PDB file of C-alpha atoms (C1' of nucleotides) in Angstrom:
ATOM      1  CA  MET F 178    -109.654  -9.775-124.533  1.00  0.00           C
ATOM      2  CA  GLN F 179    -109.876 -10.287-128.387  1.00  0.00           C
ATOM      3  CA  LEU F 180    -106.797  -9.120-130.172  1.00  0.00           C
ATOM      4  CA  ASN F 181    -106.702  -7.664-133.611  1.00  0.00           C
ATOM      5  CA  ILE F 182    -104.620  -9.282-136.520  1.00  0.00           C
ATOM      6  CA  PHE F 183    -101.501  -7.383-135.668  1.00  0.00           C
ATOM      7  CA  GLN F 184    -101.634  -7.983-132.066  1.00  0.00           C
ATOM      8  CA  THR F 185    -102.130 -11.558-132.788  1.00  0.00           C
ATOM      9  CA  LEU F 186     -99.020 -11.861-134.995  1.00  0.00           C
ATOM     10  CA  ALA F 187     -97.057  -9.594-132.788  1.00  0.00           C
ATOM     11  CA  ASP F 188     -96.216 -12.192-130.305  1.00  0.00           C
ATOM     12  CA  PRO F 189     -93.067 -14.058-131.473  1.00  0.00           C
ATOM     13  CA  SER F 190     -94.453 -17.445-130.229  1.00  0.00           C
ATOM     14  CA  ARG F 191     -97.836 -17.166-132.067  1.00  0.00           C
ATOM     15  CA  PHE F 192     -95.917 -15.964-135.277  1.00  0.00           C
ATOM     16  CA  ARG F 193     -93.763 -19.087-135.157  1.00  0.00           C
ATOM     17  CA  ILE F 194     -96.708 -21.248-134.732  1.00  0.00           C
ATOM     18  CA  VAL F 195     -98.387 -19.537-137.728  1.00  0.00           C
ATOM     19  CA  GLU F 196     -95.323 -20.029-139.859  1.00  0.00           C
ATOM     20  CA  ALA F 197     -94.986 -23.758-138.588  1.00  0.00           C
ATOM     21  CA  LEU F 198     -98.610 -24.245-139.783  1.00  0.00           C
ATOM     22  CA  ARG F 199     -97.838 -22.889-143.182  1.00  0.00           C
ATOM     23  CA  GLY F 200     -96.817 -26.276-144.369  1.00  0.00           C
ATOM     24  CA  GLY F 201    -100.043 -27.819-143.494  1.00  0.00           C
ATOM     25  CA  GLU F 202    -101.978 -29.271-140.538  1.00  0.00           C
ATOM     26  CA  ASP F 203    -100.147 -30.692-137.526  1.00  0.00           C
ATOM     27  CA  ALA F 204    -100.937 -31.781-134.071  1.00  0.00           C
ATOM     28  CA  VAL F 205    -100.068 -29.920-130.953  1.00  0.00           C
ATOM     29  CA  ASN F 206     -97.022 -32.085-129.951  1.00  0.00           C
ATOM     30  CA  GLY F 207     -95.760 -31.720-133.606  1.00  0.00           C
ATOM     31  CA  ILE F 208     -95.842 -28.044-133.284  1.00  0.00           C
ATOM     32  CA  VAL F 209     -94.268 -28.232-129.819  1.00  0.00           C
ATOM     33  CA  ASN F 210     -91.237 -30.026-131.319  1.00  0.00           C
ATOM     34  CA  ARG F 211     -90.897 -27.808-134.144  1.00  0.00           C
ATOM     35  CA  VAL F 212     -91.253 -24.335-132.595  1.00  0.00           C
ATOM     36  CA  GLY F 213     -89.542 -25.054-129.273  1.00  0.00           C
ATOM     37  CA  ILE F 214     -92.191 -23.557-127.022  1.00  0.00           C
ATOM     38  CA  HIS F 215     -93.536 -25.281-124.028  1.00  0.00           C
ATOM     39  CA  GLN F 216     -96.648 -27.402-124.607  1.00  0.00           C
ATOM     40  CA  SER F 217     -98.805 -25.212-122.298  1.00  0.00           C
ATOM     41  CA  GLY F 218     -97.757 -22.239-124.257  1.00  0.00           C
ATOM     42  CA  VAL F 219     -98.509 -23.823-127.467  1.00  0.00           C
ATOM     43  CA  SER F 220    -101.986 -24.831-126.358  1.00  0.00           C
ATOM     44  CA  ARG F 221    -102.745 -21.508-124.982  1.00  0.00           C
ATOM     45  CA  HIS F 222    -101.691 -19.673-128.241  1.00  0.00           C
ATOM     46  CA  LEU F 223    -103.575 -22.194-130.289  1.00  0.00           C
ATOM     47  CA  ARG F 224    -106.661 -21.371-128.274  1.00  0.00           C
ATOM     48  CA  ILE F 225    -106.122 -17.769-128.886  1.00  0.00           C
ATOM     49  CA  LEU F 226    -105.448 -18.315-132.654  1.00  0.00           C
ATOM     50  CA  HIS F 227    -108.586 -20.380-132.726  1.00  0.00           C
ATOM     51  CA  GLU F 228    -110.650 -17.874-131.108  1.00  0.00           C
ATOM     52  CA  LEU F 229    -109.464 -15.236-133.513  1.00  0.00           C
ATOM     53  CA  GLY F 230    -110.172 -17.601-136.578  1.00  0.00           C
ATOM     54  CA  PHE F 231    -106.449 -18.041-137.489  1.00  0.00           C
ATOM     55  CA  VAL F 232    -106.687 -21.757-137.083  1.00  0.00           C
ATOM     56  CA  GLN F 233    -109.129 -24.587-137.199  1.00  0.00           C
ATOM     57  CA  VAL F 234    -109.014 -27.853-135.499  1.00  0.00           C
ATOM     58  CA  ARG F 235    -109.788 -31.359-136.701  1.00  0.00           C
ATOM     59  CA  PRO F 236    -109.823 -34.354-134.212  1.00  0.00           C
ATOM     60  CA  ASP F 237    -107.727 -37.272-135.298  1.00  0.00           C
ATOM     61  CA  GLY F 238    -107.794 -40.067-132.700  1.00  0.00           C
ATOM     62  CA  GLN F 239    -106.507 -38.532-129.499  1.00  0.00           C
ATOM     63  CA  LYS F 240    -104.663 -35.947-131.343  1.00  0.00           C
ATOM     64  CA  ARG F 241    -106.091 -32.560-132.487  1.00  0.00           C
ATOM     65  CA  LEU F 242    -104.767 -31.345-135.956  1.00  0.00           C
ATOM     66  CA  TYR F 243    -104.621 -27.655-136.221  1.00  0.00           C
ATOM     67  CA  SER F 244    -104.433 -25.810-139.583  1.00  0.00           C
ATOM     68  CA  LEU F 245    -104.454 -22.256-140.866  1.00  0.00           C
ATOM     69  CA  ARG F 246    -107.541 -20.560-141.977  1.00  0.00           C
ATOM     70  CA  PRO F 247    -107.554 -17.913-144.754  1.00  0.00           C
ATOM     71  CA  GLU F 248    -109.794 -15.303-143.555  1.00  0.00           C
ATOM     72  CA  PRO F 249    -107.249 -13.334-141.412  1.00  0.00           C
ATOM     73  CA  PHE F 250    -104.635 -13.263-144.202  1.00  0.00           C
ATOM     74  CA  ARG F 251    -107.244 -11.995-146.583  1.00  0.00           C
ATOM     75  CA  GLU F 252    -108.283  -9.316-144.145  1.00  0.00           C
ATOM     76  CA  LEU F 253    -104.628  -8.391-143.638  1.00  0.00           C
ATOM     77  CA  ASP F 254    -104.066  -8.345-147.357  1.00  0.00           C
ATOM     78  CA  ALA F 255    -107.108  -5.929-147.613  1.00  0.00           C
ATOM     79  CA  TRP F 256    -105.630  -3.672-145.164  1.00  0.00           C
ATOM     80  CA  VAL F 257    -102.344  -3.536-147.004  1.00  0.00           C
ATOM     81  CA  ALA F 258    -104.017  -3.088-150.344  1.00  0.00           C
ATOM     82  CA  SER F 259    -105.730   0.068-148.895  1.00  0.00           C
ATOM     83  CA  TYR F 260    -102.321   1.437-148.570  1.00  0.00           C
ATOM     84  CA  ARG F 261    -100.950   0.214-151.801  1.00  0.00           C
ATOM     85  CA  SER F 262    -102.068   3.114-153.875  1.00  0.00           C
ATOM     86  CA  PHE F 263    -100.189   5.281-151.487  1.00  0.00           C
ATOM     87  CA  TRP F 264     -96.929   3.459-151.488  1.00  0.00           C
ATOM     88  CA  GLU F 265     -97.096   3.005-155.191  1.00  0.00           C
ATOM     89  CA  ALA F 266     -97.549   6.666-155.556  1.00  0.00           C
ATOM     90  CA  ARG F 267     -94.624   7.243-153.401  1.00  0.00           C
ATOM     91  CA  LEU F 268     -92.422   5.183-155.770  1.00  0.00           C
ATOM     92  CA  ASP F 269     -93.116   7.849-158.367  1.00  0.00           C
ATOM     93  CA  LYS F 270     -92.369  10.666-155.986  1.00  0.00           C
ATOM     94  CA  PHE F 271     -89.064   8.972-155.265  1.00  0.00           C
ATOM     95  CA  ALA F 272     -88.244   8.794-158.861  1.00  0.00           C
ATOM     96  CA  GLU F 273     -89.219  12.374-159.116  1.00  0.00           C
ATOM     97  CA  ALA F 274     -87.084  13.451-156.234  1.00  0.00           C
ATOM     98  CA  LEU F 275     -84.137  11.629-157.974  1.00  0.00           C
ATOM     99  CA  ASN F 276     -84.571  13.855-160.906  1.00  0.00           C
ATOM    100  CA  GLN F 277     -84.536  17.165-158.985  1.00  0.00           C
ATOM    101  CA  LYS F 278     -82.044  16.141-156.524  1.00  0.00           C
ATOM    102  CA  ALA F 279     -82.231  19.183-154.359  1.00  0.00           C
ATOM    103  CA  LYS F 280     -85.558  20.630-153.311  1.00  0.00           C
ATOM    104  CA  ALA F 281     -84.809  24.200-152.252  1.00  0.00           C
ATOM    105  CA  HIS F 282     -86.514  24.970-149.067  1.00  0.00           C
ATOM    106  CA  SER F 283     -85.774  27.805-146.796  1.00  0.00           C
ATOM    107  CA  THR F 284     -82.193  28.099-145.458  1.00  0.00           C
ATOM    108  CA  LYS F 285     -81.680  25.491-143.058  1.00  0.00           C
ATOM    109  CA  ARG F 286     -78.788  24.239-141.168  1.00  0.00           C
ATOM    110  CA  LYS F 287     -77.525  20.714-141.017  1.00  0.00           C
ATOM    111  CA  GLU F 288     -80.209  18.474-139.627  1.00  0.00           C
ATOM    112  CA  THR F 289     -79.481  16.484-136.702  1.00  0.00           C
ATOM    113  CA  SER F 290     -78.539  13.017-138.197  1.00  0.00           C
ATOM    114  CA  LYS F 291     -79.739  10.545-135.369  1.00  0.00           C
TER     115      LYS F 291
ATOM    116  CA  MET R  67     -85.844  -3.434-128.441  1.00  0.00           C
ATOM    117  CA  GLN R  68     -86.471  -3.093-132.170  1.00  0.00           C
ATOM    118  CA  LEU R  69     -89.963  -4.296-132.879  1.00  0.00           C
ATOM    119  CA  ASN R  70     -90.968  -5.983-135.957  1.00  0.00           C
ATOM    120  CA  ILE R  71     -93.771  -4.946-138.275  1.00  0.00           C
ATOM    121  CA  PHE R  72     -96.632  -6.572-136.406  1.00  0.00           C
ATOM    122  CA  GLN R  73     -95.330  -5.621-133.145  1.00  0.00           C
ATOM    123  CA  THR R  74     -95.176  -2.061-134.328  1.00  0.00           C
ATOM    124  CA  LEU R  75     -98.653  -2.034-135.677  1.00  0.00           C
ATOM    125  CA  ALA R  76    -100.079  -3.864-132.638  1.00  0.00           C
ATOM    126  CA  ASP R  77    -100.090  -1.030-130.437  1.00  0.00           C
ATOM    127  CA  PRO R  78    -103.500   0.926-130.749  1.00  0.00           C
ATOM    128  CA  SER R  79    -101.776   4.157-130.429  1.00  0.00           C
ATOM    129  CA  ARG R  80     -99.206   3.566-133.115  1.00  0.00           C
ATOM    130  CA  PHE R  81    -101.904   2.248-135.475  1.00  0.00           C
ATOM    131  CA  ARG R  82    -103.811   5.243-134.874  1.00  0.00           C
ATOM    132  CA  ILE R  83    -100.861   7.375-135.843  1.00  0.00           C
ATOM    133  CA  VAL R  84    -100.300   5.472-138.807  1.00  0.00           C
ATOM    134  CA  GLU R  85    -103.772   5.755-139.866  1.00  0.00           C
ATOM    135  CA  ALA R  86    -103.633   9.455-139.162  1.00  0.00           C
ATOM    136  CA  LEU R  87    -100.756   9.846-141.466  1.00  0.00           C
ATOM    137  CA  ARG R  88    -102.396   8.059-144.313  1.00  0.00           C
ATOM    138  CA  GLY R  89    -103.935  11.408-145.457  1.00  0.00           C
ATOM    139  CA  GLY R  90    -100.222  12.807-145.774  1.00  0.00           C
ATOM    140  CA  GLU R  91     -97.644  14.492-143.723  1.00  0.00           C
ATOM    141  CA  ASP R  92     -98.409  16.261-140.434  1.00  0.00           C
ATOM    142  CA  ALA R  93     -96.703  17.810-137.533  1.00  0.00           C
ATOM    143  CA  VAL R  94     -96.558  16.420-134.071  1.00  0.00           C
ATOM    144  CA  ASN R  95     -99.008  18.650-132.768  1.00  0.00           C
ATOM    145  CA  GLY R  96    -101.335  17.957-135.499  1.00  0.00           C
ATOM    146  CA  ILE R  97    -101.189  14.239-134.744  1.00  0.00           C
ATOM    147  CA  VAL R  98    -101.642  14.943-131.083  1.00  0.00           C
ATOM    148  CA  ASN R  99    -104.921  16.782-131.793  1.00  0.00           C
ATOM    149  CA  ARG R 100    -106.208  13.966-134.138  1.00  0.00           C
ATOM    150  CA  VAL R 101    -105.425  10.873-132.231  1.00  0.00           C
ATOM    151  CA  GLY R 102    -105.946  12.172-128.703  1.00  0.00           C
ATOM    152  CA  ILE R 103    -102.743  10.906-127.213  1.00  0.00           C
ATOM    153  CA  HIS R 104    -100.417  13.031-125.051  1.00  0.00           C
ATOM    154  CA  GLN R 105     -97.732  14.772-126.918  1.00  0.00           C
ATOM    155  CA  SER R 106     -95.051  12.936-125.101  1.00  0.00           C
ATOM    156  CA  GLY R 107     -96.380   9.674-126.250  1.00  0.00           C
ATOM    157  CA  VAL R 108     -96.946  10.904-129.756  1.00  0.00           C
ATOM    158  CA  SER R 109     -93.342  11.881-129.929  1.00  0.00           C
ATOM    159  CA  ARG R 110     -92.060   8.588-128.472  1.00  0.00           C
ATOM    160  CA  HIS R 111     -94.251   6.558-130.730  1.00  0.00           C
ATOM    161  CA  LEU R 112     -93.018   8.770-133.743  1.00  0.00           C
ATOM    162  CA  ARG R 113     -89.492   7.889-132.662  1.00  0.00           C
ATOM    163  CA  ILE R 114     -90.300   4.203-132.552  1.00  0.00           C
ATOM    164  CA  LEU R 115     -92.090   4.591-136.089  1.00  0.00           C
ATOM    165  CA  HIS R 116     -89.017   6.460-137.317  1.00  0.00           C
ATOM    166  CA  GLU R 117     -86.529   3.912-136.023  1.00  0.00           C
ATOM    167  CA  LEU R 118     -88.383   1.117-137.891  1.00  0.00           C
ATOM    168  CA  GLY R 119     -88.619   3.050-141.055  1.00  0.00           C
ATOM    169  CA  PHE R 120     -92.381   3.493-140.945  1.00  0.00           C
ATOM    170  CA  VAL R 121     -92.057   7.346-141.027  1.00  0.00           C
ATOM    171  CA  GLN R 122     -89.712   9.893-142.224  1.00  0.00           C
ATOM    172  CA  VAL R 123     -89.388  13.542-140.964  1.00  0.00           C
ATOM    173  CA  ARG R 124     -89.061  16.909-142.668  1.00  0.00           C
ATOM    174  CA  PRO R 125     -88.269  20.055-140.833  1.00  0.00           C
ATOM    175  CA  ASP R 126     -90.757  22.883-141.637  1.00  0.00           C
ATOM    176  CA  GLY R 127     -90.074  25.938-139.765  1.00  0.00           C
ATOM    177  CA  GLN R 128     -89.952  25.018-136.036  1.00  0.00           C
ATOM    178  CA  LYS R 129     -92.299  22.127-136.820  1.00  0.00           C
ATOM    179  CA  ARG R 130     -91.316  18.687-137.977  1.00  0.00           C
ATOM    180  CA  LEU R 131     -93.553  17.042-140.584  1.00  0.00           C
ATOM    181  CA  TYR R 132     -93.871  13.352-140.412  1.00  0.00           C
ATOM    182  CA  SER R 133     -95.223  11.094-143.169  1.00  0.00           C
ATOM    183  CA  LEU R 134     -95.294   7.564-143.942  1.00  0.00           C
ATOM    184  CA  ARG R 135     -92.682   5.518-145.728  1.00  0.00           C
ATOM    185  CA  PRO R 136     -93.740   2.822-148.082  1.00  0.00           C
ATOM    186  CA  GLU R 137     -91.046   0.201-147.289  1.00  0.00           C
ATOM    187  CA  PRO R 138     -92.841  -1.493-144.341  1.00  0.00           C
ATOM    188  CA  PHE R 139     -96.020  -1.755-146.251  1.00  0.00           C
ATOM    189  CA  ARG R 140     -94.196  -3.318-149.084  1.00  0.00           C
ATOM    190  CA  GLU R 141     -92.640  -5.672-146.607  1.00  0.00           C
ATOM    191  CA  LEU R 142     -95.980  -6.555-145.135  1.00  0.00           C
ATOM    192  CA  ASP R 143     -97.468  -7.014-148.388  1.00  0.00           C
ATOM    193  CA  ALA R 144     -94.681  -9.455-149.427  1.00  0.00           C
ATOM    194  CA  TRP R 145     -95.216 -11.515-146.382  1.00  0.00           C
ATOM    195  CA  VAL R 146     -98.984 -11.827-146.920  1.00  0.00           C
ATOM    196  CA  ALA R 147     -98.167 -12.498-150.510  1.00  0.00           C
ATOM    197  CA  SER R 148     -96.255 -15.491-149.446  1.00  0.00           C
ATOM    198  CA  TYR R 149     -99.349 -16.959-147.873  1.00  0.00           C
ATOM    199  CA  ARG R 150    -101.519 -15.960-150.765  1.00  0.00           C
ATOM    200  CA  SER R 151    -101.249 -19.073-152.832  1.00  0.00           C
ATOM    201  CA  PHE R 152    -102.290 -20.939-149.664  1.00  0.00           C
ATOM    202  CA  TRP R 153    -105.485 -18.973-148.992  1.00  0.00           C
ATOM    203  CA  GLU R 154    -106.291 -18.459-152.692  1.00  0.00           C
ATOM    204  CA  ALA R 155    -106.076 -22.251-152.978  1.00  0.00           C
ATOM    205  CA  ARG R 156    -108.728 -22.444-150.435  1.00  0.00           C
ATOM    206  CA  LEU R 157    -110.647 -19.841-152.258  1.00  0.00           C
ATOM    207  CA  ASP R 158    -110.618 -21.913-155.166  1.00  0.00           C
ATOM    208  CA  LYS R 159    -111.858 -24.991-153.281  1.00  0.00           C
ATOM    209  CA  PHE R 160    -114.651 -22.816-152.172  1.00  0.00           C
ATOM    210  CA  ALA R 161    -115.479 -21.558-155.534  1.00  0.00           C
ATOM    211  CA  GLU R 162    -115.267 -25.040-157.002  1.00  0.00           C
ATOM    212  CA  ALA R 163    -117.676 -26.299-154.527  1.00  0.00           C
ATOM    213  CA  LEU R 164    -120.065 -23.345-155.633  1.00  0.00           C
ATOM    214  CA  ASN R 165    -119.500 -24.399-159.200  1.00  0.00           C
ATOM    215  CA  GLN R 166    -120.376 -28.053-158.256  1.00  0.00           C
ATOM    216  CA  LYS R 167    -123.638 -26.919-156.845  1.00  0.00           C
ATOM    217  CA  ALA R 168    -124.607 -24.673-159.783  1.00  0.00           C
ATOM    218  CA  LYS R 169    -123.124 -26.637-162.518  1.00  0.00           C
ATOM    219  CA  ALA R 170    -123.753 -24.612-165.458  1.00  0.00           C
ATOM    220  CA  HIS R 171    -122.294 -25.400-168.842  1.00  0.00           C
ATOM    221  CA  SER R 172    -120.099 -22.333-168.849  1.00  0.00           C
ATOM    222  CA  THR R 173    -116.482 -22.488-169.234  1.00  0.00           C
ATOM    223  CA  LYS R 174    -114.680 -22.449-165.902  1.00  0.00           C
ATOM    224  CA  ARG R 175    -112.291 -19.636-165.240  1.00  0.00           C
ATOM    225  CA  LYS R 176    -111.213 -18.866-161.781  1.00  0.00           C
ATOM    226  CA  GLU R 177    -108.305 -16.501-162.172  1.00  0.00           C
ATOM    227  CA  THR R 178    -107.956 -13.943-159.464  1.00  0.00           C
ATOM    228  CA  SER R 179    -108.578 -10.659-161.117  1.00  0.00           C
ATOM    229  CA  LYS R 180    -105.695  -8.804-159.404  1.00  0.00           C
TER     230      LYS R 180
ATOM    231  C1'  DC B 917    -112.929 -50.546-116.689  1.00  0.00           C
ATOM    232  C1'  DA B 918    -108.161 -49.347-115.845  1.00  0.00           C
ATOM    233  C1'  DG B 919    -104.041 -47.224-117.425  1.00  0.00           C
ATOM    234  C1'  DG B 920    -101.941 -43.791-120.090  1.00  0.00           C
ATOM    235  C1'  DA B 921    -100.940 -40.486-123.574  1.00  0.00           C
ATOM    236  C1'  DA B 922    -102.353 -36.056-125.544  1.00  0.00           C
ATOM    237  C1'  DT B 923    -104.290 -31.774-124.889  1.00  0.00           C
ATOM    238  C1'  DA B 924    -106.337 -28.127-122.104  1.00  0.00           C
ATOM    239  C1'  DT B 925    -106.518 -24.973-118.119  1.00  0.00           C
ATOM    240  C1'  DA B 926    -105.377 -22.585-113.548  1.00  0.00           C
ATOM    241  C1'  DT B 927    -101.973 -20.122-111.046  1.00  0.00           C
ATOM    242  C1'  DG B 928     -97.808 -17.606-109.811  1.00  0.00           C
ATOM    243  C1'  DC B 929     -93.948 -14.869-111.254  1.00  0.00           C
ATOM    244  C1'  DA B 930     -91.344 -11.834-113.957  1.00  0.00           C
ATOM    245  C1'  DT B 931     -90.463  -8.940-117.676  1.00  0.00           C
ATOM    246  C1'  DG B 932     -91.537  -5.131-120.396  1.00  0.00           C
ATOM    247  C1'  DA B 933     -94.533  -1.575-122.800  1.00  0.00           C
ATOM    248  C1'  DC B 934     -97.452   2.325-122.291  1.00  0.00           C
ATOM    249  C1'  DG B 935     -98.761   6.735-120.538  1.00  0.00           C
ATOM    250  C1'  DG B 936     -98.165  11.060-118.244  1.00  0.00           C
ATOM    251  C1'  DC B 937     -95.367  14.473-115.967  1.00  0.00           C
ATOM    252  C1'  DA B 938     -91.654  17.364-115.612  1.00  0.00           C
ATOM    253  C1'  DT B 939     -87.877  18.977-118.026  1.00  0.00           C
ATOM    254  C1'  DA B 940     -84.511  19.715-121.682  1.00  0.00           C
ATOM    255  C1'  DT B 941     -83.531  21.004-126.274  1.00  0.00           C
ATOM    256  C1'  DA B 942     -84.238  23.426-130.769  1.00  0.00           C
ATOM    257  C1'  DT B 943     -86.045  26.812-133.615  1.00  0.00           C
ATOM    258  C1'  DA B 944     -88.336  30.915-135.051  1.00  0.00           C
ATOM    259  C1'  DC B 945     -89.313  35.785-134.308  1.00  0.00           C
ATOM    260  C1'  DA B 946     -89.439  40.354-132.309  1.00  0.00           C
TER     261       DA B 946
ATOM    262  C1'  DT O  36     -80.660  38.641-126.939  1.00  0.00           C
ATOM    263  C1'  DG O  37     -84.882  37.089-124.976  1.00  0.00           C
ATOM    264  C1'  DT O  38     -89.284  34.950-125.342  1.00  0.00           C
ATOM    265  C1'  DA O  39     -92.586  31.827-127.218  1.00  0.00           C
ATOM    266  C1'  DT O  40     -93.746  27.637-129.604  1.00  0.00           C
ATOM    267  C1'  DA O  41     -92.651  22.997-130.925  1.00  0.00           C
ATOM    268  C1'  DT O  42     -90.587  18.770-129.992  1.00  0.00           C
ATOM    269  C1'  DA O  43     -87.871  15.242-127.645  1.00  0.00           C
ATOM    270  C1'  DT O  44     -86.486  12.501-123.523  1.00  0.00           C
ATOM    271  C1'  DG O  45     -85.700  10.758-118.605  1.00  0.00           C
ATOM    272  C1'  DC O  46     -88.234   8.960-114.954  1.00  0.00           C
ATOM    273  C1'  DC O  47     -91.651   6.192-112.794  1.00  0.00           C
ATOM    274  C1'  DG O  48     -96.193   4.104-111.577  1.00  0.00           C
ATOM    275  C1'  DT O  49     -99.227   0.915-113.586  1.00  0.00           C
ATOM    276  C1'  DC O  50    -100.647  -2.775-116.019  1.00  0.00           C
ATOM    277  C1'  DA O  51    -100.807  -6.329-119.636  1.00  0.00           C
ATOM    278  C1'  DT O  52     -98.755 -10.462-121.214  1.00  0.00           C
ATOM    279  C1'  DG O  53     -96.056 -14.567-121.716  1.00  0.00           C
ATOM    280  C1'  DC O  54     -93.700 -18.450-119.662  1.00  0.00           C
ATOM    281  C1'  DA O  55     -93.445 -22.419-116.518  1.00  0.00           C
ATOM    282  C1'  DT O  56     -95.031 -25.626-113.234  1.00  0.00           C
ATOM    283  C1'  DA O  57     -98.738 -28.165-111.619  1.00  0.00           C
ATOM    284  C1'  DT O  58    -103.190 -30.009-112.227  1.00  0.00           C
ATOM    285  C1'  DA O  59    -107.484 -31.406-114.717  1.00  0.00           C
ATOM    286  C1'  DT O  60    -109.853 -33.453-118.494  1.00  0.00           C
ATOM    287  C1'  DT O  61    -110.471 -36.004-122.691  1.00  0.00           C
ATOM    288  C1'  DC O  62    -110.061 -40.075-125.246  1.00  0.00           C
ATOM    289  C1'  DC O  63    -107.579 -44.138-126.978  1.00  0.00           C
ATOM    290  C1'  DT O  64    -106.173 -48.847-126.019  1.00  0.00           C
ATOM    291  C1'  DG O  65    -105.810 -53.212-124.081  1.00  0.00           C
TER     292       DG O  65
END
DNA sequence: CAGGAATATATGCATGACGGCATATATACA
DNA sequence: TGTATATATGCCGTCATGCATATATTCCTG
């Protein structure tokens, strides 16, 4: 189906696998032990992560060592960066709002505080 | 249920709403028209986005103007940043390989201009 | 070449999220 | 006060997705 970056990291299992691989490459069984997910699940998630360019494989004996690839992280960083100007600007607005504490609007009642 | 950042942005509808709000605050109906999702769906997604701190509301007459909040983006940025050393290191290796190839006599400076 | 370990894949099941409808609530305005 | 507009929410059908068991495949080792 081809997920995007967020959909890929949205799954808790995949997220844990990514975090587990932060320390460096590891074999499937190593990941299984560290993240506590069934081997079939780890393999399936690794296949997905591989298809999406999150990880790369390197055969080592009968094991297959998986490690992270930088591209998706750069892409994610680029996306957040495109919002950076916005949320940095909002910091200014916040400071501004602190100065003039009450911004008079029309007469309004108490807002429903969820 | 309480989604995390990735799970929140994983849904295409929510993602589109977030992108739609990049330009600034907008009422529910305005968002409905721009993202092509049913009003009930937009309201529900806005509630989710609000619970997770992605958006804030401001009453304006009988409308409610939604706008983005910076916190989740900062959080996401922080997460990516925690991987930055990793993928910048890989960038360096790549750049290094490039330098090896075209080994000029220039001084080597590979600081990321950020 | 046989045995076995490591990994990959197929299938069935269950859970959960999304979307749309209908309806309820809130606010403005005549 | 009554009506129109705007937004929120309960309900339900549908569908996607993940997990686990079982099976297949690959590859090392003796």
